[in-house]
Short mmCIF file of C-alpha atoms in Angstrom, two decimals:
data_model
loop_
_atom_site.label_atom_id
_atom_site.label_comp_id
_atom_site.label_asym_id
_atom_site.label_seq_id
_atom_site.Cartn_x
_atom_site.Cartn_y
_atom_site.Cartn_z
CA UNK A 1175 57.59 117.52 172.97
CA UNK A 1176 54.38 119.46 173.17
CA UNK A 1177 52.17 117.10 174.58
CA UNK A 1178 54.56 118.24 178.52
CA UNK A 1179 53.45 122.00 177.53
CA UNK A 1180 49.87 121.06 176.93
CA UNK A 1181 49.27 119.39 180.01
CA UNK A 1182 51.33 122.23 181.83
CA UNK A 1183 49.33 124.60 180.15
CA UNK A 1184 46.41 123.18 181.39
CA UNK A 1185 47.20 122.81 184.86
CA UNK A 1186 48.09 125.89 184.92
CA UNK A 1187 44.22 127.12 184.55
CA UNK A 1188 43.63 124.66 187.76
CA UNK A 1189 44.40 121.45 189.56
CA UNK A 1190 42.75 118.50 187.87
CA UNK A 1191 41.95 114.35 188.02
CA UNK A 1192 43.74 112.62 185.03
CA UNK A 1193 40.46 112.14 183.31
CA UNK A 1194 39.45 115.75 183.35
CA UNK A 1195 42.98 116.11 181.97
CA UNK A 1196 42.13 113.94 179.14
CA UNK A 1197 39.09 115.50 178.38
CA UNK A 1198 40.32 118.82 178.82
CA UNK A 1199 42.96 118.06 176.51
CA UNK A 1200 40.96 116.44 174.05
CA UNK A 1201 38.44 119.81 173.76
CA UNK A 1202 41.52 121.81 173.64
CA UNK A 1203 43.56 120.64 171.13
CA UNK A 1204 42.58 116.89 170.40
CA UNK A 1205 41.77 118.67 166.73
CA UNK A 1206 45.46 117.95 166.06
CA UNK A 1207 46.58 115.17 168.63
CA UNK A 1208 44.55 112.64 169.59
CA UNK A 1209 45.73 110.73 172.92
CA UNK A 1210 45.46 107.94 174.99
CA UNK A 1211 44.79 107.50 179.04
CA UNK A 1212 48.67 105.98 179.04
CA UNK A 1213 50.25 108.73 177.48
CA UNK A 1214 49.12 111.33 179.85
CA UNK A 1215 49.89 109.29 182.79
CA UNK A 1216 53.27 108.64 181.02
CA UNK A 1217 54.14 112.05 180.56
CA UNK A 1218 52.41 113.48 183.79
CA UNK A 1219 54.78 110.79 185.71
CA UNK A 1220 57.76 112.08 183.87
CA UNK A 1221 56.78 115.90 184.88
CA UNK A 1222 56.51 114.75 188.18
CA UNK A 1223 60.01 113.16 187.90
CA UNK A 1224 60.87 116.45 186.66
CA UNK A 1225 59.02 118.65 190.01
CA UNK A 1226 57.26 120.70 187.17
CA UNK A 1227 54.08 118.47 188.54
CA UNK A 1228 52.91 117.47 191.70
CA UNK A 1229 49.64 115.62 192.92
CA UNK A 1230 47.45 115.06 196.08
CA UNK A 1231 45.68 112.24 197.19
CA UNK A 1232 41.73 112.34 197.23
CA UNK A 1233 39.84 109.52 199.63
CA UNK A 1234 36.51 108.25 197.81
CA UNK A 1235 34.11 105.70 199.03
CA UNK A 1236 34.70 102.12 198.29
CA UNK A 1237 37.20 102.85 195.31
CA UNK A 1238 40.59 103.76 195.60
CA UNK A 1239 42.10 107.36 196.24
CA UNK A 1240 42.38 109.78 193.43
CA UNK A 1241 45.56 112.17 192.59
CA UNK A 1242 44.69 115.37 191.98
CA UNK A 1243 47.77 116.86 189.75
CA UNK A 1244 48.84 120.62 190.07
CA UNK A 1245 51.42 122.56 188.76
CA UNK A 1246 54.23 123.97 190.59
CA UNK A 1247 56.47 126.76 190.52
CA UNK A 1248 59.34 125.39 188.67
CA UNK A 1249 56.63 124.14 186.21
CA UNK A 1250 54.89 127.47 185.58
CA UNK A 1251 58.24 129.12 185.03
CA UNK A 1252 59.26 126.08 182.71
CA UNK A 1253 55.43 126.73 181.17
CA UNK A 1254 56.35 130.39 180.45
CA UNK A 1255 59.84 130.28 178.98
CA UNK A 1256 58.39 127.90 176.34
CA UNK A 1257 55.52 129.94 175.87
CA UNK A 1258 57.59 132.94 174.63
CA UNK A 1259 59.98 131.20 172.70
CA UNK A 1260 58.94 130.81 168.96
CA UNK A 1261 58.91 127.34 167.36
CA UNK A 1262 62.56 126.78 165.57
CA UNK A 1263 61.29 123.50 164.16
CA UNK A 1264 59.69 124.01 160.73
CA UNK A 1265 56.80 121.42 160.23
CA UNK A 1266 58.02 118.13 159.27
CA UNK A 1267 57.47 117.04 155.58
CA UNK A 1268 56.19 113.14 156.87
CA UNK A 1269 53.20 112.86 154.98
CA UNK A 1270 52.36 109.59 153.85
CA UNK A 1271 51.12 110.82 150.68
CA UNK A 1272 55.32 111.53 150.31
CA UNK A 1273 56.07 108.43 150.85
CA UNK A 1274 53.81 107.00 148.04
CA UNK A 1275 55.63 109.69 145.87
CA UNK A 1276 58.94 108.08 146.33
CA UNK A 1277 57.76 105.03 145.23
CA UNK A 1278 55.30 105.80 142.39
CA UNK A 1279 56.37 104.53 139.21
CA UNK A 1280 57.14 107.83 137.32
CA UNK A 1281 57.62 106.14 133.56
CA UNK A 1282 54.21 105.28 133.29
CA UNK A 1283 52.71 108.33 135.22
CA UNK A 1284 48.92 107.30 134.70
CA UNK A 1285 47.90 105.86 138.21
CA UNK A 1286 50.58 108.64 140.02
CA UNK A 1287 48.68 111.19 138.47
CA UNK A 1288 45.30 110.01 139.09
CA UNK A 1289 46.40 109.25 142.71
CA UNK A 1290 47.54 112.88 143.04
CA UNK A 1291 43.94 113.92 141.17
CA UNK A 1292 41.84 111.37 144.22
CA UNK A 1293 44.38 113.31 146.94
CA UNK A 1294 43.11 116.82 145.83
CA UNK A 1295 39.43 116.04 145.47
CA UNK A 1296 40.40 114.41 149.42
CA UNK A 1297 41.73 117.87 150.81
CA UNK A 1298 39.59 119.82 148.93
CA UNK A 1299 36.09 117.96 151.03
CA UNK A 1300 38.67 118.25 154.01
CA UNK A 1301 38.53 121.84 153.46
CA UNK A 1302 34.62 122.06 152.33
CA UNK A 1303 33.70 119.99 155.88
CA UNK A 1304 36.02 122.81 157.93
CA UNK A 1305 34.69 125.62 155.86
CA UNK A 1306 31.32 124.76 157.27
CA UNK A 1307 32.18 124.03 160.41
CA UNK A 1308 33.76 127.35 161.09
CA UNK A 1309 31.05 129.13 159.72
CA UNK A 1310 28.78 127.43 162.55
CA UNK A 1311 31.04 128.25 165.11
CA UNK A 1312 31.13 131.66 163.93
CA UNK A 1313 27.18 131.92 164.58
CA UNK A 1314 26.86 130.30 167.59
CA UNK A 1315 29.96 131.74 170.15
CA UNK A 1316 31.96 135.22 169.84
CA UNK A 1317 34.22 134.21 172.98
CA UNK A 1318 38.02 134.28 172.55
CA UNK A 1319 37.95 130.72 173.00
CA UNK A 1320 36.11 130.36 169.64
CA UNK A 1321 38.80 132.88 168.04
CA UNK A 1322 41.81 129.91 168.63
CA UNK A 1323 39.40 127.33 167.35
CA UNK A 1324 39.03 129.66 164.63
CA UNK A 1325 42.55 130.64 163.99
CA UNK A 1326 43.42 126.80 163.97
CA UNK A 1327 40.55 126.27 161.78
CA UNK A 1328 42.58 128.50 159.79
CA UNK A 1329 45.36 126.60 159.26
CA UNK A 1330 44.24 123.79 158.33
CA UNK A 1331 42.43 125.40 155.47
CA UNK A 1332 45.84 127.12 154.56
CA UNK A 1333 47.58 123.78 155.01
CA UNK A 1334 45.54 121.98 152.99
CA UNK A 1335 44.91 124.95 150.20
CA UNK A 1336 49.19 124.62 150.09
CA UNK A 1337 49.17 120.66 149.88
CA UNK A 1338 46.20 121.33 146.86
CA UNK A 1339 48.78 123.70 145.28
CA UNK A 1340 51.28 121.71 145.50
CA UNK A 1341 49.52 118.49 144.00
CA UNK A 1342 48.58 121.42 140.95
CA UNK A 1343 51.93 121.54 140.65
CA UNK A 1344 53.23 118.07 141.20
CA UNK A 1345 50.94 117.53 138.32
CA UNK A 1346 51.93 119.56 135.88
CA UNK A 1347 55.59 118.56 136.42
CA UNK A 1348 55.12 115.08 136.06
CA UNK A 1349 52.90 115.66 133.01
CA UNK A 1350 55.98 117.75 131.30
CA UNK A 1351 58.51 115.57 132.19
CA UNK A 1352 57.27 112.66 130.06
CA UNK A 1353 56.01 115.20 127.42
CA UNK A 1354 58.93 118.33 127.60
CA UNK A 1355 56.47 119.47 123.86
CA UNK A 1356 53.26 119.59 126.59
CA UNK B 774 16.95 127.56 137.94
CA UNK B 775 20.06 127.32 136.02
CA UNK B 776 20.70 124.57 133.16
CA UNK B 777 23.04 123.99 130.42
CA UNK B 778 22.86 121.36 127.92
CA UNK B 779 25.36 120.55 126.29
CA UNK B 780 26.67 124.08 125.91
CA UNK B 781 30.31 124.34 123.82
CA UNK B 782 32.13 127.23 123.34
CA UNK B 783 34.56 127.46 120.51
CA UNK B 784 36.98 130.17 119.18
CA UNK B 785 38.98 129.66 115.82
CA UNK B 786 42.24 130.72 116.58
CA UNK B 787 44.66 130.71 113.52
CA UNK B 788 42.76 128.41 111.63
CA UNK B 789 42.56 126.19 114.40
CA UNK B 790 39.07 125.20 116.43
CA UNK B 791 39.83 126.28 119.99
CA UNK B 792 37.37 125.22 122.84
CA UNK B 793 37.04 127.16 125.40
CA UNK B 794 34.02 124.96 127.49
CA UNK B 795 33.31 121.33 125.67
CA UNK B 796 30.10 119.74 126.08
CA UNK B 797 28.83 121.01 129.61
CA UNK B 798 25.50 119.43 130.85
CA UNK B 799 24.78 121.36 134.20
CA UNK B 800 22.04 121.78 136.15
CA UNK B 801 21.63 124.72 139.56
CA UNK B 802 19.17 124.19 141.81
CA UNK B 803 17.55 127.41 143.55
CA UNK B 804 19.27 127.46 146.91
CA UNK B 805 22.48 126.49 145.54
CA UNK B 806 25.76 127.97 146.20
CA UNK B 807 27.62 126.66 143.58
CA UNK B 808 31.64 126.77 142.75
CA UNK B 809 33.03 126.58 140.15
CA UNK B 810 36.81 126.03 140.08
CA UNK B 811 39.69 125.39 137.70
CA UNK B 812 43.17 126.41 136.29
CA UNK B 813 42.96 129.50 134.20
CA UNK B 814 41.80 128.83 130.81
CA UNK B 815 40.24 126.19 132.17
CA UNK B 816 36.62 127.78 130.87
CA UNK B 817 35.78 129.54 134.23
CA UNK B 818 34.61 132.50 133.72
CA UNK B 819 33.14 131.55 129.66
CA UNK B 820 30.86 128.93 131.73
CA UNK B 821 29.73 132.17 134.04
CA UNK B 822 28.94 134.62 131.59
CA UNK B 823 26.83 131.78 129.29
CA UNK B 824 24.91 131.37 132.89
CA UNK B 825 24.53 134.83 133.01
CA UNK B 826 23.36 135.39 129.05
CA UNK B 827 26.43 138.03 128.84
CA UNK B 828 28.17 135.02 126.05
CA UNK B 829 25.97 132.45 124.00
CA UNK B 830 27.54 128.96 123.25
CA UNK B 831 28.41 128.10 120.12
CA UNK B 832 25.97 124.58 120.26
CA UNK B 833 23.86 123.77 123.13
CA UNK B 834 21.45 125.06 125.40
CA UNK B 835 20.98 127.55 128.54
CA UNK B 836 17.84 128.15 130.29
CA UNK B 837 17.29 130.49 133.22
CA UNK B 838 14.38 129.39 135.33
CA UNK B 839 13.44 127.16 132.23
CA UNK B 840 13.70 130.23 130.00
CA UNK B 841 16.03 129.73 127.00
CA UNK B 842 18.73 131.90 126.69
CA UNK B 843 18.44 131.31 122.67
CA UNK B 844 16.18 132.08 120.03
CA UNK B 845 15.03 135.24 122.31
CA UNK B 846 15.62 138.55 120.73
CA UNK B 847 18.64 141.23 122.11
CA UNK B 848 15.64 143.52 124.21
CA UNK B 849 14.33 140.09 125.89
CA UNK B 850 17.64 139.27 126.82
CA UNK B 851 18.58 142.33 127.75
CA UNK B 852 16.07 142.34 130.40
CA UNK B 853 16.29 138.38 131.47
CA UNK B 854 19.87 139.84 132.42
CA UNK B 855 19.05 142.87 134.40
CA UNK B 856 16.13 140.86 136.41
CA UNK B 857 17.12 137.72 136.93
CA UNK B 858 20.77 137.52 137.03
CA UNK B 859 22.92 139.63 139.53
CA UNK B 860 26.78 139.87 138.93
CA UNK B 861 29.58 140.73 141.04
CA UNK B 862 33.27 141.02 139.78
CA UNK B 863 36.64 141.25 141.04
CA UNK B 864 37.42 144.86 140.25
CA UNK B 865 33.97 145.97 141.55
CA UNK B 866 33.12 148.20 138.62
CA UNK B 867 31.29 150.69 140.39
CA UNK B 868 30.78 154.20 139.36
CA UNK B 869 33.26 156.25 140.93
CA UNK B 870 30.94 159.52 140.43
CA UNK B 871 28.29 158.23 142.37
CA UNK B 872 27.28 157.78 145.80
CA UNK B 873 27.05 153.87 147.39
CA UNK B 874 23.21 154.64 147.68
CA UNK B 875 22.96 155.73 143.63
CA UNK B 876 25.38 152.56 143.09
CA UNK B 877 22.82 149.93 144.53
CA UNK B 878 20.37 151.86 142.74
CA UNK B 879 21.71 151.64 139.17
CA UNK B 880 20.23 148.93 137.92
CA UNK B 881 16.54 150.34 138.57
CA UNK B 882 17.66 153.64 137.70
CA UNK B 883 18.68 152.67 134.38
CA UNK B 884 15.72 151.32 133.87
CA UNK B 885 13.89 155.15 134.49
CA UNK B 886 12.61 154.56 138.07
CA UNK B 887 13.24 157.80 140.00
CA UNK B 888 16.07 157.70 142.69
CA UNK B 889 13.33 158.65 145.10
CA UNK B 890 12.01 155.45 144.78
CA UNK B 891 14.61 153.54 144.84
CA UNK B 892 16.12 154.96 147.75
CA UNK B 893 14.65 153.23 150.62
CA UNK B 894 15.53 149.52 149.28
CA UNK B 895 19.38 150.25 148.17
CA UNK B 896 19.47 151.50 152.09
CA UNK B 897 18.17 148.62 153.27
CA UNK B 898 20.26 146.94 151.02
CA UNK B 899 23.57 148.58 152.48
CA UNK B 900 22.21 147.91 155.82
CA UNK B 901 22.18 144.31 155.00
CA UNK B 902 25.52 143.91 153.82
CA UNK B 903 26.78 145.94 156.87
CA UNK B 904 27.65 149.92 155.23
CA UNK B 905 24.39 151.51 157.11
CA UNK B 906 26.86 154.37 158.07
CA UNK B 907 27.93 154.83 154.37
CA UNK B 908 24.93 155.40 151.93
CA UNK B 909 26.27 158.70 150.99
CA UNK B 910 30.26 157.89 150.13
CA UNK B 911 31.61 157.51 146.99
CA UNK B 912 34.14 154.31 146.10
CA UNK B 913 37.24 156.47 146.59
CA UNK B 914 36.17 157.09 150.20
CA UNK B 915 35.62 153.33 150.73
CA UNK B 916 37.75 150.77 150.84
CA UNK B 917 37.87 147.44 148.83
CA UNK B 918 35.97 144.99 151.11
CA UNK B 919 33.36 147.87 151.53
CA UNK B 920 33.20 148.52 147.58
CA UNK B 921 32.48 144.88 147.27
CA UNK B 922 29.96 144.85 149.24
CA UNK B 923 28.57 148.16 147.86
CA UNK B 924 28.52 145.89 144.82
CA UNK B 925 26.88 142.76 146.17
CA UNK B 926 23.72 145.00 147.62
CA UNK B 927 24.13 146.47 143.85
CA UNK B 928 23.25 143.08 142.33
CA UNK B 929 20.89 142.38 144.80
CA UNK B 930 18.58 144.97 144.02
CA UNK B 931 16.28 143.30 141.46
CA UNK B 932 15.80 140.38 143.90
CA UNK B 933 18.25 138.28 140.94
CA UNK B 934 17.11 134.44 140.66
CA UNK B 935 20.67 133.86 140.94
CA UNK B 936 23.94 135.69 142.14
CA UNK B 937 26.74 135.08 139.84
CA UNK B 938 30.16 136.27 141.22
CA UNK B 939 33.58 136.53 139.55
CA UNK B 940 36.41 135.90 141.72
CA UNK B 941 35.09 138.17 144.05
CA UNK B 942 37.75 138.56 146.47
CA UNK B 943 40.91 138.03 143.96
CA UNK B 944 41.75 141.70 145.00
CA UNK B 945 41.15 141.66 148.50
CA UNK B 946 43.55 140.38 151.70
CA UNK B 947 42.64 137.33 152.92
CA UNK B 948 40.88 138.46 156.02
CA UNK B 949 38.82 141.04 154.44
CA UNK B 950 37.45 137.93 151.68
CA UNK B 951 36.61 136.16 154.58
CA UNK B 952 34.20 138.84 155.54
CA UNK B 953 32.83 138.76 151.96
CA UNK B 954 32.71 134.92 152.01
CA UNK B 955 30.84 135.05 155.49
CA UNK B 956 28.06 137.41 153.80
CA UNK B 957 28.17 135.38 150.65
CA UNK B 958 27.15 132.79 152.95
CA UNK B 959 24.55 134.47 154.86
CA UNK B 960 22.69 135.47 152.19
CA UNK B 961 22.67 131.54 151.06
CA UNK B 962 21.16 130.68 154.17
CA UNK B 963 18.58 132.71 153.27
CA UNK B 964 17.83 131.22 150.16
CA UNK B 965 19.65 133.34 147.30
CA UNK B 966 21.76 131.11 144.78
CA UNK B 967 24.71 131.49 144.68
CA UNK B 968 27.05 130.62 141.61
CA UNK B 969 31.15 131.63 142.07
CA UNK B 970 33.85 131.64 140.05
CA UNK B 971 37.44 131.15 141.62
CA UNK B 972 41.01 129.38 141.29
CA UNK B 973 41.26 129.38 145.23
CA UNK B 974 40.32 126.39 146.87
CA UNK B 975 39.90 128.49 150.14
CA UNK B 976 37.10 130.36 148.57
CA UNK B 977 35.16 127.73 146.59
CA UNK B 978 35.15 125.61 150.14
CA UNK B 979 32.33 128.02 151.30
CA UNK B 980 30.18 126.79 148.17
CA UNK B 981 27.32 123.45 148.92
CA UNK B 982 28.53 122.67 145.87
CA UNK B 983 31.84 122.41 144.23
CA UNK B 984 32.79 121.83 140.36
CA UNK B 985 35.89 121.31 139.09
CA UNK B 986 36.62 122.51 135.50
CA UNK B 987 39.84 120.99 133.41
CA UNK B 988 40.45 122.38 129.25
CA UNK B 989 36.82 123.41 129.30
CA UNK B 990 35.38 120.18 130.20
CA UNK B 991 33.41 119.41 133.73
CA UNK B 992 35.84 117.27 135.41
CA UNK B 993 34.91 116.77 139.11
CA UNK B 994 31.48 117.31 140.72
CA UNK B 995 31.05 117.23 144.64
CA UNK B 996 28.16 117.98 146.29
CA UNK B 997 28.86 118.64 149.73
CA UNK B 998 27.04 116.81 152.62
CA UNK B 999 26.68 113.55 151.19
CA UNK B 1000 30.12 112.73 152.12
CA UNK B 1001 30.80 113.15 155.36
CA UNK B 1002 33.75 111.03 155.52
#
């Protein structure tokens, strides 16, 4: 799972408190996965299991000690091999909007077909809102940081430009299966 | 800026009434960038060129900065077109014998202003839109993103109330319309309408606006903004 090679990745720019973690994580790539305090101490205590992950105690006044996590060798390695290896795993078709497909009553298409209509006009302000938003960050920062944003940006506009496609298509389908004339 | 009342197009095609755009009411405000998007034969390009006084409607109304579009004779439209309306296209259509300079210029040279005239503003122009270094090539030395924007400082040149573009980047890669889009933008910001024809959703995100067209009828309107959902 990627959430291990996130937080691996991370460490690996420094040693950090779980809630700089969290943050970190959340600037980084919360865009796409949004997660909670328990899952990163879940995982980070697995990776520890693992001795990919290791963490020092910090005294503070009045409050109890805080771990600072770092990355070891075995982890970087581990960090590295997965790094280079390219993703076998096409994405997952587990879209809800499938789901509502399967059960969509196709003899009397009307409400299917207006649902699919609603969906499109949904991805197509989806992809509006990012349009704009990458534009901005365009303006405002030229660092290579911005360029992943960007390049993420990116997919989700071709993501959701396929899905649009898709509904065209769905559409148009459905309309000359009740009608084969149409 | 831009309005249309009730504006139909129809063709008769083997005895039949065919419409091509049924009953559009629209109106543009100045400082819009406005898409317009849609299946093929969906109207597209028929509701463009009535915005742009190159096609009348059979019934109904357009006005251009509350000038009618109708009842005007061929000279007075004529010139409505070449100084209030600037068009871009997919294939460019630039002159292939003449230099990018002489290009941005046509427009004013057409209408007998001497090139020396001219001149300074269609440099400026390709300044703006980033080909500085290039006032002197012709469109076989440059390549498509460049000719396009050759072509955008082209219809800039009269200072157009509105910019009307025709699937501007259908024949460009996707990175290179993203460059286009990005000036398209830019010049928005600075307060030129924008109206833009396209069947790609990626494109027609970039507009404030976004209009969906369906068998020549306006079918979903979005204005961007409102919704931040």
């Amino acid at each position: 799972m990627s959430i291990k090679y996130a937080i691996l990745g991370i460490l690996a720019e420094g040693d950090l408190h779980g809630y700089e973690l969290k943050s970190n994580f959340d600037e980084r790539v919360g865009e796409f996965w949004s997660l909670n305090y328990g899952q990163i101490y879940s995982t980070l205590d697995r990776l520890e299991k693992e001795e990919l992950v290791t963490h020092d105690r910090q005294a503070q006044d009045k409050r109890p000690d805080r771990k600072i996590f770092s990355i070891t060798p075995q982890g970087r390695d581990e960090l590295t091999k997965w790094l280079s290896t390219p993703v076998t795993k096409v994405r997952a078709l587990r879209d809800e909007f499938f789901v509502k497909l399967v059960f969509m009553d196709k003899t009397t298409p009307g409400p299917l077909l207006e649902l699919i209509e609603k969906q499109k006009v949904l991805y197509l302000k989806h992809m509006n809102r990012l349009t704009h938003r990458k534009v901005a960050l365009k303006k405002e920062a030229d660092s290579l940081d911005a360029l992943t944003t960007e390049l993420l940006m990116d997919a989700g506009l071709f993501h959701a430009e396929a899905d649009i496609e898709w509904l065209a298509l769905c559409e148009l389908k459905i309309k000359a299966a009740i009608d084969p004339k149409e | 800026m831009i309005e249309l009342k009730n504006a139909s197009k129809k063709y008769r095609q083997g005895g039949r009434e065919v419409y091509a755009l049924r009953d559009v009411s629209l109106m543009i405000k100045k400082g819009e960038f406005l898409s317009i998007m849609g299946p093929s034969g969906s109207g597209k390009s028929t509701l463009l060129n009535l915005m742009g006084g190159l096609d009348q409607p059979t019934s109904g109304e357009v006005f251009i900065d509350k000038i009618p579009l109708h009842g005007i004779t061929d000279n007075e439209l004529t010139l409505i077109r070449r100084r209030r309306v600037g068009y871009i296209f997919q294939f460019f259509n630039l002159l292939p014998l003449l230099t990018a300079a002489e290009n941005v210029g046509l427009p004013l040279l057409l209408e007998g202003t001497p090139f020396s005239q001219v001149r300074p503003k269609a440099e400026s122009l390709l300044q703006q839109v980033g080909l500085g270094e290039r006032t002197e090539h012709r469109p076989e030395q440059l390549s498509g993103g460049e000719m396009q924007r050759v072509a955008i400082a082209r219809a800039l040149i009269t200072n157009p109330a509105v910019l009307l573009a025709d699937e501007p980047t259908g024949n460009l890669d996707s990175h290179t319309s993203e460059d286009i889009f990005l000036l398209l933008k830019s010049l928005n910001e600075e307060g030129q309408t924008i109206v833009m024809v396209t069947h790609d959703p990626k494109a027609a995100a970039y507009g404030t606006r976004i209009i969906t067209l369906k068998d020549g009828a306006l079918s979903q309107d979005l204005s961007i903004g409102e919704d931040a959902s």
